mmCIF file of C-alpha atoms and ligand atoms in Angstrom:
data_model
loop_
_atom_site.group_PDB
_atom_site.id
_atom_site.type_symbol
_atom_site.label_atom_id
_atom_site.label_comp_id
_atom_site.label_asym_id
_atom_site.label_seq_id
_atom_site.Cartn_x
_atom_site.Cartn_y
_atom_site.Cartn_z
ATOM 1 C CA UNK O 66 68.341 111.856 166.879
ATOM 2 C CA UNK O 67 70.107 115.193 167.165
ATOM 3 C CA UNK O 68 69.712 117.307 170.364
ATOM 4 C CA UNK O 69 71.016 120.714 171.399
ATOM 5 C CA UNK O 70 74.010 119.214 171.786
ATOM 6 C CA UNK O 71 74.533 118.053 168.768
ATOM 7 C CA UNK O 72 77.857 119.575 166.666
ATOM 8 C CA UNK O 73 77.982 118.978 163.276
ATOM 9 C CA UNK O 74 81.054 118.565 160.934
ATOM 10 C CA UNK O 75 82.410 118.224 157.872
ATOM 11 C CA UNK O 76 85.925 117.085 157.519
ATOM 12 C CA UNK O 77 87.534 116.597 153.720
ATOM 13 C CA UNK O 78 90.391 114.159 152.466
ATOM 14 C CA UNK O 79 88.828 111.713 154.520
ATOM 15 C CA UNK O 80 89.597 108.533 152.773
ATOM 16 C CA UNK O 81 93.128 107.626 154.884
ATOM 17 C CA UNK O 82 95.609 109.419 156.829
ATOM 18 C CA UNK O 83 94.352 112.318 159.279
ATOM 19 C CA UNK O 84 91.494 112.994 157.704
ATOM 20 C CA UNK O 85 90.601 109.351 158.704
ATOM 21 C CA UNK O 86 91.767 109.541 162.219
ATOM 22 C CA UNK O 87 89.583 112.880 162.535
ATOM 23 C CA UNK O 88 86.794 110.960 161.307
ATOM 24 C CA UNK O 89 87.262 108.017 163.545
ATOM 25 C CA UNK O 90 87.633 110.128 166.723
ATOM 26 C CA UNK O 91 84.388 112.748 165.617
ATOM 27 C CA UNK O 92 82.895 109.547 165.214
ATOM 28 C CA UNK O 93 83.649 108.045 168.809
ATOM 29 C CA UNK O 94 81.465 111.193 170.707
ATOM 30 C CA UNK O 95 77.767 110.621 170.498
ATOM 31 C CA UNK O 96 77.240 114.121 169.962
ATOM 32 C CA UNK O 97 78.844 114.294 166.905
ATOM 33 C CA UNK O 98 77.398 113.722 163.220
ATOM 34 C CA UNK O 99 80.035 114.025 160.952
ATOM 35 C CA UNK O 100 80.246 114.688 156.775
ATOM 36 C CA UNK O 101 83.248 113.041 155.895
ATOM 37 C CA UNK O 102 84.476 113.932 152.240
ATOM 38 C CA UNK O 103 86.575 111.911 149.535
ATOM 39 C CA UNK O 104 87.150 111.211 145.924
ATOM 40 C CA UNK O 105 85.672 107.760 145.948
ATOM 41 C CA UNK O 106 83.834 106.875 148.846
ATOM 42 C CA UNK O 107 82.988 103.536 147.293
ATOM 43 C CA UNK O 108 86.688 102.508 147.881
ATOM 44 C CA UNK O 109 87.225 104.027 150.889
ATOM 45 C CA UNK O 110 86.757 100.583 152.452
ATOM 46 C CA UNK O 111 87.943 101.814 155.962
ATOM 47 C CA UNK O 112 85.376 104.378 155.792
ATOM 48 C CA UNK O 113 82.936 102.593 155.231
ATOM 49 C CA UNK O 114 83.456 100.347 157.687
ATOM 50 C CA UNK O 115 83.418 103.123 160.318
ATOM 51 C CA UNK O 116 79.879 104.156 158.458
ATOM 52 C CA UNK O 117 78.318 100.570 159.414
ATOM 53 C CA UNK O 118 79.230 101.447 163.445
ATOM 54 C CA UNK O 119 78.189 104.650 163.455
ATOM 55 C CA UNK O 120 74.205 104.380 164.176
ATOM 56 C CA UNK O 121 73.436 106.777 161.275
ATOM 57 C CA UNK O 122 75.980 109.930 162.358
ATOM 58 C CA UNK O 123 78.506 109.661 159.354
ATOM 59 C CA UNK O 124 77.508 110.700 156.010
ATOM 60 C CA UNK O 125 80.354 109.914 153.349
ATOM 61 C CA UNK O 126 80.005 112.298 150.331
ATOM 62 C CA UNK O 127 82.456 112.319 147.168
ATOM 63 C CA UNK O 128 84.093 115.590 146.786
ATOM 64 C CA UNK O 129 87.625 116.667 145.376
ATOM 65 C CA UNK O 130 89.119 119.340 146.329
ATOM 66 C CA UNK O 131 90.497 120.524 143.011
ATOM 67 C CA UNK O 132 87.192 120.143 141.025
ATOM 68 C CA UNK O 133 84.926 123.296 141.520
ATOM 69 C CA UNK O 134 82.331 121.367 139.819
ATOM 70 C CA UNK O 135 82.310 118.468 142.407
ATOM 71 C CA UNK O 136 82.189 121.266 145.206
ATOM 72 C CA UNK O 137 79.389 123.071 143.674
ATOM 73 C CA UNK O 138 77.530 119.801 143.612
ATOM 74 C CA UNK O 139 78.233 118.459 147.568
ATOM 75 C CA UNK O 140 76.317 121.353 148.469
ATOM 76 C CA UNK O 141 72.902 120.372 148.111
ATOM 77 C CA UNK O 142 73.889 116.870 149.166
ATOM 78 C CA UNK O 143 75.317 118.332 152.872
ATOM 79 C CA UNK O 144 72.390 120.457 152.861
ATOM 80 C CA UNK O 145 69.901 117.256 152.816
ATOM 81 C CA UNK O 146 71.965 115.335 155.698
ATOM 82 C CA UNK O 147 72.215 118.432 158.237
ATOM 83 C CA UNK O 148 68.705 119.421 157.506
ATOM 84 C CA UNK O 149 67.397 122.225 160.118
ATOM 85 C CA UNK O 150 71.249 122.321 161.473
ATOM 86 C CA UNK O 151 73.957 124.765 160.319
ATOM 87 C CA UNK O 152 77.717 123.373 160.171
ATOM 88 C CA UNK O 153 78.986 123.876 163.255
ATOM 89 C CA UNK O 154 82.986 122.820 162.030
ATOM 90 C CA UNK O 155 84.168 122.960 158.569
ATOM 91 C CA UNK O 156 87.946 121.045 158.675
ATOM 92 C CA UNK O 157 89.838 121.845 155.360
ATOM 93 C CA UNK O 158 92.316 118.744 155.543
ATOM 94 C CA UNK O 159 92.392 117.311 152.011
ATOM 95 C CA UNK O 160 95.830 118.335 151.055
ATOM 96 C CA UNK O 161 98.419 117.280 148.532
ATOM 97 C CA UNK O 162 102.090 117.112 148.085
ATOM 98 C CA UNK O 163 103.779 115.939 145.417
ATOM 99 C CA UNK O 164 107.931 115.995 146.154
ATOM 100 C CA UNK O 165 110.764 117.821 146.990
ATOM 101 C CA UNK O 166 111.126 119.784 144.117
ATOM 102 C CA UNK O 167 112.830 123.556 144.627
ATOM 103 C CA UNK O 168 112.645 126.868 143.898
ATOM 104 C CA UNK O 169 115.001 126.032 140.726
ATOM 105 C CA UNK O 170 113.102 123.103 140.076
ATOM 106 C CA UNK O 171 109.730 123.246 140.262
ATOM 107 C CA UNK O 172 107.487 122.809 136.923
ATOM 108 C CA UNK O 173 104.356 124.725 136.334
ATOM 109 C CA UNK O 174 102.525 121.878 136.492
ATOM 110 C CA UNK O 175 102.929 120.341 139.576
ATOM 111 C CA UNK O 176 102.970 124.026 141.617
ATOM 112 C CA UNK O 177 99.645 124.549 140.041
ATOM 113 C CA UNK O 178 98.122 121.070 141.382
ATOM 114 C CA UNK O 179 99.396 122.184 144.550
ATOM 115 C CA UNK O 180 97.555 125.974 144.664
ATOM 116 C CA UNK O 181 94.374 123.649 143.512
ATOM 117 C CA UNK O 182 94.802 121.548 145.800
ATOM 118 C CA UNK O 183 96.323 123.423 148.901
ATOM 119 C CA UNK O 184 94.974 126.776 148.503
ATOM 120 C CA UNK O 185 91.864 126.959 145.845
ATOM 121 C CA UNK O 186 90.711 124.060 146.994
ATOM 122 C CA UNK O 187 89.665 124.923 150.707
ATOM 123 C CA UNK O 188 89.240 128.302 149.689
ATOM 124 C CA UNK O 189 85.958 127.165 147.440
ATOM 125 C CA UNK O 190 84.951 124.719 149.796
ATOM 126 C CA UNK O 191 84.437 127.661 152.296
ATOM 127 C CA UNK O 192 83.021 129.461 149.917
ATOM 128 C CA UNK O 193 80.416 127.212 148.638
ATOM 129 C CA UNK O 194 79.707 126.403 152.622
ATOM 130 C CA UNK O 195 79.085 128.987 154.150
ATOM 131 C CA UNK O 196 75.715 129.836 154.369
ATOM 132 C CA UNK O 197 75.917 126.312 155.817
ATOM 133 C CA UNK O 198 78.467 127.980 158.189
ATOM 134 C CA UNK O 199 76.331 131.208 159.113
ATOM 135 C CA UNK O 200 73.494 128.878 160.078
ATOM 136 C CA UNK O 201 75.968 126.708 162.858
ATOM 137 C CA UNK O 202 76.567 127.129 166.052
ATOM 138 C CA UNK O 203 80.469 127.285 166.264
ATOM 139 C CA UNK O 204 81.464 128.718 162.620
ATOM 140 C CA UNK O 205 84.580 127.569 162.840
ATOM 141 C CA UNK O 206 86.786 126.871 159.737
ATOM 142 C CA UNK O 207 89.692 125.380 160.009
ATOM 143 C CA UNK O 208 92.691 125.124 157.189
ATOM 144 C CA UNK O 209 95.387 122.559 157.168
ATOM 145 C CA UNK O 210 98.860 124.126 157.567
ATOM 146 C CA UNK O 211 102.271 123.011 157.882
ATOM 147 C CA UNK O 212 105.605 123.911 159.520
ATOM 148 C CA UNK O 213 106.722 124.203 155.936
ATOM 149 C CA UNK O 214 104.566 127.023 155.576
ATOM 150 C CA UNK O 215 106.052 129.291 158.134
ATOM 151 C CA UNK O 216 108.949 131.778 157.867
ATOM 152 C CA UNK O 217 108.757 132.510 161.274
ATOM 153 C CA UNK O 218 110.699 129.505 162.721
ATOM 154 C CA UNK O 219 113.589 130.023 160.471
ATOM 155 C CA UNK O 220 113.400 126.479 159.252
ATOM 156 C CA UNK O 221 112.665 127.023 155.836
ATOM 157 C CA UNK O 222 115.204 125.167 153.189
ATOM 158 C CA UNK O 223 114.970 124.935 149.230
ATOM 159 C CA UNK O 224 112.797 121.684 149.386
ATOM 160 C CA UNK O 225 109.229 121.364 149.056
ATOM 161 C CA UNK O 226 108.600 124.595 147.320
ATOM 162 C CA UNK O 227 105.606 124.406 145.285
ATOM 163 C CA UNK O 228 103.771 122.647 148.877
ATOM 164 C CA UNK O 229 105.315 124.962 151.177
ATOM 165 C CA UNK O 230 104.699 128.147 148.785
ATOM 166 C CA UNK O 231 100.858 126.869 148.523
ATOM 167 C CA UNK O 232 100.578 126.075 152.514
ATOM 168 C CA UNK O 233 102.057 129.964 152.962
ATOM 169 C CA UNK O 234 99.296 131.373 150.818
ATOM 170 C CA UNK O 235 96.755 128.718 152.689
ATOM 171 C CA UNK O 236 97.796 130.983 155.578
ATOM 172 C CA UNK O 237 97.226 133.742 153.999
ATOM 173 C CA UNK O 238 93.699 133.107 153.369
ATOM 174 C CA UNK O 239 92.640 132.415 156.600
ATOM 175 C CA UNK O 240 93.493 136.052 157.414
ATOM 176 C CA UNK O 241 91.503 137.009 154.233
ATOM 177 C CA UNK O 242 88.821 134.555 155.546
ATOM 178 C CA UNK O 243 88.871 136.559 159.071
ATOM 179 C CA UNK O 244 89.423 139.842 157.966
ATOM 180 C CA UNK O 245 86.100 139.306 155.508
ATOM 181 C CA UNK O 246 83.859 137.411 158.452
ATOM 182 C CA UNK O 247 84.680 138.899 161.815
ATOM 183 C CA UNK O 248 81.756 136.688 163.386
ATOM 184 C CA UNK O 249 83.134 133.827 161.915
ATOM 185 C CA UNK O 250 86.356 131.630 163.612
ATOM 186 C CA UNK O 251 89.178 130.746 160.887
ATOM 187 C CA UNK O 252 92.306 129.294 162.112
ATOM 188 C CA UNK O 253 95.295 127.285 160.348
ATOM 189 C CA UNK O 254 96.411 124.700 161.637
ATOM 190 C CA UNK O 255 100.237 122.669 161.896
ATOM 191 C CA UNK O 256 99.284 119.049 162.826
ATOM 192 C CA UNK O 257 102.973 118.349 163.196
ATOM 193 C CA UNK O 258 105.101 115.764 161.721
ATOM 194 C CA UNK O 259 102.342 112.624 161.441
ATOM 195 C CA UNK O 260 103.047 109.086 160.144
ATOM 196 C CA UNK O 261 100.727 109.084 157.440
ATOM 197 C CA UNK O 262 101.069 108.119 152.799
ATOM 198 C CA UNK O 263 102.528 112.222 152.874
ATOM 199 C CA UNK O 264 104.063 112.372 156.426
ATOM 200 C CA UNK O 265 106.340 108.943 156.094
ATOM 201 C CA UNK O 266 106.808 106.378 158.269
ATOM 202 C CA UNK O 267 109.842 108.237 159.636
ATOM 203 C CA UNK O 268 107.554 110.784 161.239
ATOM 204 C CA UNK O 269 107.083 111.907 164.563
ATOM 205 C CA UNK O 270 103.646 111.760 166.274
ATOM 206 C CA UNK O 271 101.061 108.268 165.402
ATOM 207 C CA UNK O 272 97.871 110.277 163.916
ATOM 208 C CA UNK O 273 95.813 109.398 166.884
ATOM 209 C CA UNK O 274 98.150 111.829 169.126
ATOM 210 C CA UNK O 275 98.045 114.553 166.618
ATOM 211 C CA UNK O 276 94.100 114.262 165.996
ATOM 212 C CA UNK O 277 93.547 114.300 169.546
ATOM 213 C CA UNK O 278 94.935 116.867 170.406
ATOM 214 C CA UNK O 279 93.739 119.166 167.426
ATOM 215 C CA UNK O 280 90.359 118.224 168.106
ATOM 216 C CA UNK O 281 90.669 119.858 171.801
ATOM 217 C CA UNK O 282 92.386 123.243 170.471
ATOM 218 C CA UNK O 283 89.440 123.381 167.667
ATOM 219 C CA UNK O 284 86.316 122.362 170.337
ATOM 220 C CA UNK O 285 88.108 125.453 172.619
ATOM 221 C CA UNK O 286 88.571 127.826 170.145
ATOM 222 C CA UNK O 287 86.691 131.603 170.504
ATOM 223 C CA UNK O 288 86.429 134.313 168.531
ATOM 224 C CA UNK O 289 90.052 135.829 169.359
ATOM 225 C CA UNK O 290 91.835 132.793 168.517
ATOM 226 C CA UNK O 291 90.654 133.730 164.717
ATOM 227 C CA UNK O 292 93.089 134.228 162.453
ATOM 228 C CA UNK O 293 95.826 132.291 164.463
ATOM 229 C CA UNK O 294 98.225 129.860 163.002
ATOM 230 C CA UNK O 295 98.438 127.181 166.150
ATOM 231 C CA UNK O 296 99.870 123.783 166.575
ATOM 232 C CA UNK O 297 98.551 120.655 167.280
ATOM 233 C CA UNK O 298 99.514 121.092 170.729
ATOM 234 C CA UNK O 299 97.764 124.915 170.766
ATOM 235 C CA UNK O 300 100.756 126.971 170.520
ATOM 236 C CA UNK O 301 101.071 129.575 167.914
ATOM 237 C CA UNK O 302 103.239 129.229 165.375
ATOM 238 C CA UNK O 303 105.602 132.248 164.282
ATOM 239 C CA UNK O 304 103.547 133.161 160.481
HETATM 240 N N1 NAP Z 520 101.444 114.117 157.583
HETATM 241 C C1 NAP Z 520 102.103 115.207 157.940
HETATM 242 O O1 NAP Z 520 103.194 115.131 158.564
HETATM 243 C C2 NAP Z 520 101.537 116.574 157.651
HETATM 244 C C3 NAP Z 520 102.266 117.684 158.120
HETATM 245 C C4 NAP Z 520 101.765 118.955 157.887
HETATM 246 C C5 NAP Z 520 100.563 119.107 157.224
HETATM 247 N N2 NAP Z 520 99.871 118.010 156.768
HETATM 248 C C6 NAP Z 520 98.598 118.247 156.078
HETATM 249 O O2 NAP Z 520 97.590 117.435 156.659
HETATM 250 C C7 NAP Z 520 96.582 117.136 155.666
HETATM 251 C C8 NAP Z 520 96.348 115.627 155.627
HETATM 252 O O3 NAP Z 520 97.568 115.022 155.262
HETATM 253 P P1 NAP Z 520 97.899 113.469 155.509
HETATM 254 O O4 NAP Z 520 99.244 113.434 156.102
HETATM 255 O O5 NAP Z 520 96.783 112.789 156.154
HETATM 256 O O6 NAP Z 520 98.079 113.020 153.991
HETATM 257 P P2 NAP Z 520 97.595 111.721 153.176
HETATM 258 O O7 NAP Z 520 97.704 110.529 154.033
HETATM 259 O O8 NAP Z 520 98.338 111.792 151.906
HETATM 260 O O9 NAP Z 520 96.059 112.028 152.935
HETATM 261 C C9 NAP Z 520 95.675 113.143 152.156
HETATM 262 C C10 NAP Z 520 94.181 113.141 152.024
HETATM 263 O O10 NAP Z 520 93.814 114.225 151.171
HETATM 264 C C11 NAP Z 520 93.022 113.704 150.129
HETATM 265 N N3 NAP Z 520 93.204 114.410 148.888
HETATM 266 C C12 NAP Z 520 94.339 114.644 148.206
HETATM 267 N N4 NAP Z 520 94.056 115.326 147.097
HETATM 268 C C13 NAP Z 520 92.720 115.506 147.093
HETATM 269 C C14 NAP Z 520 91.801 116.129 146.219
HETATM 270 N N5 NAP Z 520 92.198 116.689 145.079
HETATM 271 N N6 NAP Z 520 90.479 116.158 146.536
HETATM 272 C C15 NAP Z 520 90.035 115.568 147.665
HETATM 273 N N7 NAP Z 520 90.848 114.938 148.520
HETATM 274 C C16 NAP Z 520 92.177 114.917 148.220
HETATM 275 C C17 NAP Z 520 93.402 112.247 149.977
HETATM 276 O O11 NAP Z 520 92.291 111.568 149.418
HETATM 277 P P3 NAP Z 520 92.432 110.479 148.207
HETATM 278 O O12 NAP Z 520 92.379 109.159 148.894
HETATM 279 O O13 NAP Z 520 91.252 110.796 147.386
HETATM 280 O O14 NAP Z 520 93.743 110.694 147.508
HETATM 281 C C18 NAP Z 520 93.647 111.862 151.427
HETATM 282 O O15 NAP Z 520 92.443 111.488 152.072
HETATM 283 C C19 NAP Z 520 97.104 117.709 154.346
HETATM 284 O O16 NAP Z 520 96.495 118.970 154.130
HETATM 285 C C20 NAP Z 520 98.601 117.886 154.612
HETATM 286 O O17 NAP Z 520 99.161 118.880 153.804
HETATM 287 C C21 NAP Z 520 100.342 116.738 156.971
#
């Protein structure tokens, strides 16, 4: 039964990876019901396992990112499970990257998946959610950066260009986001270099380090932290 304490969320690309994690530590605090997005929830089998634990708190709807249809349509179904409640946290994490193609060879194609995917995609979602958003408690919306998205730390090379171009203009929308809803708390965020299908098994941080510690920067954020690209760890990082 939800109390005053309840926070609600809705977290997307939850099927594996961080997105999963996320979901599995949301899920792990009483006070938390969580929306939990995918393609095909009725083969996310890990999922659904962490649905049968979860005394009623996690709602698994089907949603792709890159469909404006299949956002449209979650709405009303979100709408049913928070019922009286608002959406406290809205977590933009679906996210797709398909190689290390460059600058010289990148195809149309594949850097238009990515601005569906990476930049369209959470900027609908948003969209479509927000009078969900204006009814919660927190409005906070959170994007998924990357590193590879920032010029400031000097690390950019020629790989990756259609997903770090697309990650760059993610960031740009969250200033777009803030600069449109000063009430409202939009951050990007860089979950570091994670061990997941996209990060590689050569990665840095296990998810459950990164997910922890993204989930206390997002539970402390206020109002001036909006707009802010910050790390994992709750550093900024240089746009
Ligand atoms: N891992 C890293 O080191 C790293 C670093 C920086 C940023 N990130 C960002 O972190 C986020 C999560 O990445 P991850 O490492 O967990 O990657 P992942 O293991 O590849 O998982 C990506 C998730 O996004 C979902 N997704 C992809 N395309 C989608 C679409 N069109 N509609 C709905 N869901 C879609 C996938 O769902 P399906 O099962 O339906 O494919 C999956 O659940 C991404 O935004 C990524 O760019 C990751």
């Amino acid at each position: 039964m939800a109390s005053s304490n309840t926070h609600t969320w809705m977290v997307t690309g939850t099927s594996r990876g961080i997105g999963f994690e996320m979901t599995r530590q949301l899920i792990a605090d009483p006070s938390n019901i969580v929306v939990a997005t995918c393609r095909n929830p009725d083969s996310a089998n890990a999922l659904r396992a962490l649905q049968a634990d979860a005394n009623g708190r996690l709602h698994l709807v089907a949603l792709d990112v890159t469909d404006e249809a299949s956002i449209r349509s979650s709405f009303n179904k979100v709408e049913r499970i928070l019922g009286d409640h608002g959406l406290d946290y809205l977590y933009n994490n679906a996210g797709a990257n398909e190689g290390s193609d460059t600058a010289f060879t990148m195809t149309a194609a594949v850097a238009t998946r990515m601005f569906q995917a990476n930049v369209l995609g959470p900027a609908l979602v948003a969209q479509t959610f927000l009078p969900l958003l204006e009814k919660g408690k927190r409005k906070v919306v959170v994007n998924m950066s990357s590193a590879l998205a920032s010029l400031g730390l000097g690390t950019v090379g020629p790989m990756y260009a259609s997903y770090g171009i697309s990650k760059t203009a993610l960031n740009m929308l969250t200033h777009k986001q803030k600069s449109e809803k000063p009430d409202m708390i939009f951050i990007g965020m860089d979950p570091g270099w994670v061990k997941t299908a996209m990060g590689g098994d050569d990665a840095m941080l296990e998810p459950e380090i990164s997910v922890s510690n993204i989930l206390k920067v997002v539970t402390n954020l206020t109002n001036k932290d909006s707009g802010k690209f910050l790390r994992y760890t709750g550093e900024e990082v240089p746009w």
